[in-house]
Tab-separated table of C-alpha atoms in Angstrom:
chain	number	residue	atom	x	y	z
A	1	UNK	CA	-1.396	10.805	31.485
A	2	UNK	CA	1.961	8.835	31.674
A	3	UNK	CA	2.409	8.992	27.910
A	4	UNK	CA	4.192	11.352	27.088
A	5	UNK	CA	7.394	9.631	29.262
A	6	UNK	CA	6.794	6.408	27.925
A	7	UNK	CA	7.275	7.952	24.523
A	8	UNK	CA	10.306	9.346	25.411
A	9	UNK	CA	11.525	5.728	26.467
A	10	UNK	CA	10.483	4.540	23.615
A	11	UNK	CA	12.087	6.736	21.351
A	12	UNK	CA	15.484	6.346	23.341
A	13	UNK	CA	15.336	2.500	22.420
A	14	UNK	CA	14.051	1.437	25.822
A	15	UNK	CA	10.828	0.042	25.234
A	16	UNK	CA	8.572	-1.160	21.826
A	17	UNK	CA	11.392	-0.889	19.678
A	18	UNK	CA	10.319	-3.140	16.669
A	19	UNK	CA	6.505	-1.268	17.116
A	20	UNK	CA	8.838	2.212	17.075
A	21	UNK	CA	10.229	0.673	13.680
A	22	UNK	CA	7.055	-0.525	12.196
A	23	UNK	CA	4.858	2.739	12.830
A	24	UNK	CA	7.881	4.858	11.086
A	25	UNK	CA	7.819	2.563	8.073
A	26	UNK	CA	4.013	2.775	7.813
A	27	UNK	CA	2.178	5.319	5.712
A	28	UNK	CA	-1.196	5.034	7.225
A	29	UNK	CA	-1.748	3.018	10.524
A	30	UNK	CA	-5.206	0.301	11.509
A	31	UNK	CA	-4.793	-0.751	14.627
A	32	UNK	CA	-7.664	-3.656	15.200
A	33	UNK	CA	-8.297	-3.662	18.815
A	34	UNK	CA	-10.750	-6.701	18.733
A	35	UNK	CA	-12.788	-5.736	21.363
A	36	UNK	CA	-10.353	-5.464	23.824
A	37	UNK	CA	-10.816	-2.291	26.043
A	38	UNK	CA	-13.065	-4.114	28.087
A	39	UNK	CA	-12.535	-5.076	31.942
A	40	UNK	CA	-12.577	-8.579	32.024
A	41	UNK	CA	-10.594	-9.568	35.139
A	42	UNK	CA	-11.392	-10.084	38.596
A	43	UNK	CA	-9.144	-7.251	40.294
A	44	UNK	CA	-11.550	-4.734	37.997
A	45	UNK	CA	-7.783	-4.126	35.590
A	46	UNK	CA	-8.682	-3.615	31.926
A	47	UNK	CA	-6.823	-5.641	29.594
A	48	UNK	CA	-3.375	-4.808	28.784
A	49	UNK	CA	-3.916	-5.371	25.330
A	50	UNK	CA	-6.490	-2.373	25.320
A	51	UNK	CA	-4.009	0.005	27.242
A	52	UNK	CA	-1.460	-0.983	24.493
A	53	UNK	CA	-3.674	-0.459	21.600
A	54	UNK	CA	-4.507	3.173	22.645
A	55	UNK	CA	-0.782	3.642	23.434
A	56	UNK	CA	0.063	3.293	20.022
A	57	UNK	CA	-2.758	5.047	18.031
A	58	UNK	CA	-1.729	8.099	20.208
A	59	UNK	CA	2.054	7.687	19.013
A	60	UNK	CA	0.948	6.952	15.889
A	61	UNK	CA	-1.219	10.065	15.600
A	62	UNK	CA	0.323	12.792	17.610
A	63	UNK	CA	3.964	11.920	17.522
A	64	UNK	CA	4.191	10.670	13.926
A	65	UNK	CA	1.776	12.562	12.913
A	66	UNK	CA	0.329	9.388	10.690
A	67	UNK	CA	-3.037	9.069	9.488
A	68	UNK	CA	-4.307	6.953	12.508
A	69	UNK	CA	-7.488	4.446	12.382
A	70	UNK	CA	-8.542	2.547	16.085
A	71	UNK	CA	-11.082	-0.231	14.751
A	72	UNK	CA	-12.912	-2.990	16.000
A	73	UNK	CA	-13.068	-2.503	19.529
A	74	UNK	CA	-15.649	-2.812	22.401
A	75	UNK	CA	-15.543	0.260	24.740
A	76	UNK	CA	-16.281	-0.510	28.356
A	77	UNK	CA	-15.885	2.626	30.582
A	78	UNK	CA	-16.341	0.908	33.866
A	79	UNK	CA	-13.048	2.519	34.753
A	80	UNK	CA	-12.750	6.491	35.192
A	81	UNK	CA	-8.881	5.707	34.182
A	82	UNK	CA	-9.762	4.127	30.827
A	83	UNK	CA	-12.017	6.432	30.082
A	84	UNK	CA	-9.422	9.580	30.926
A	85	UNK	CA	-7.262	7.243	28.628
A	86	UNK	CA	-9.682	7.113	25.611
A	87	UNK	CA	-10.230	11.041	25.882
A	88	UNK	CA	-7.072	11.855	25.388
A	89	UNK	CA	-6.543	9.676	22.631
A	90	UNK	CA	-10.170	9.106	20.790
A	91	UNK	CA	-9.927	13.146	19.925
A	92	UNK	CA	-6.458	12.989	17.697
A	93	UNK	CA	-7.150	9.790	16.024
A	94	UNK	CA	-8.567	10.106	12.178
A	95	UNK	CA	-11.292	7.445	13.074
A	96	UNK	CA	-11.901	5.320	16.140
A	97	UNK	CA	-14.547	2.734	15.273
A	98	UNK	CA	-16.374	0.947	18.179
A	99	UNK	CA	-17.612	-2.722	17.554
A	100	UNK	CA	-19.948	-2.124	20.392
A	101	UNK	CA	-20.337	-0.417	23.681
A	102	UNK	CA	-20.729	-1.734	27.174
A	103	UNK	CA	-22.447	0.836	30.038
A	104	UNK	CA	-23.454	-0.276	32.973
């Protein structure tokens, strides 16, 4: 998992700065993923927004060390990679709250 150097750039003031901000200034974090770890485009890439949204309940959760809530999201593991993603995420978080699920 790349996350751990992404972090890094984000903590050097690279990337995500004004999310870096926000998650320090938060006590507890929601992150309301509106169903969108699903693979919804032609070339079989999951949406970015679902990448992103499991990006930041992992820095919110194991680099922060806030109390961390995923919510609202359909899960479609179509993908081994999304799926490697999710279990090394899902694990940390305090909850992670599926709207529904998707297997094919």
């Amino acid at each position: 998992m790349e996350y751990d150097s992404f972090w890094k750039r984000m903590v050097n003031g690279e990337i995500l700065t004004y999310e870096f901000n926000l998650l320090n200034q938060a006590d507890e974090i929601y992150i309301s993923s509106e169903g969108s770890i699903v693979n919804s485009t032609p070339n079989k890439r999951y949406r970015r927004s679902g990448r992103y949204n499991l990006f930041m309940s992992w820095v919110a959760k194991k680099k922060l060390k806030k109390p961390t809530y995923l919510i609202n999201h359909t899960y479609d593991p179509k993908n081994t990679k999304i799926d490697e993603i999710a279990k090394n995420v899902y694990p940390f978080l305090d909850k992670a709250l599926l709207r529904e699920t998707i297997i094919r």
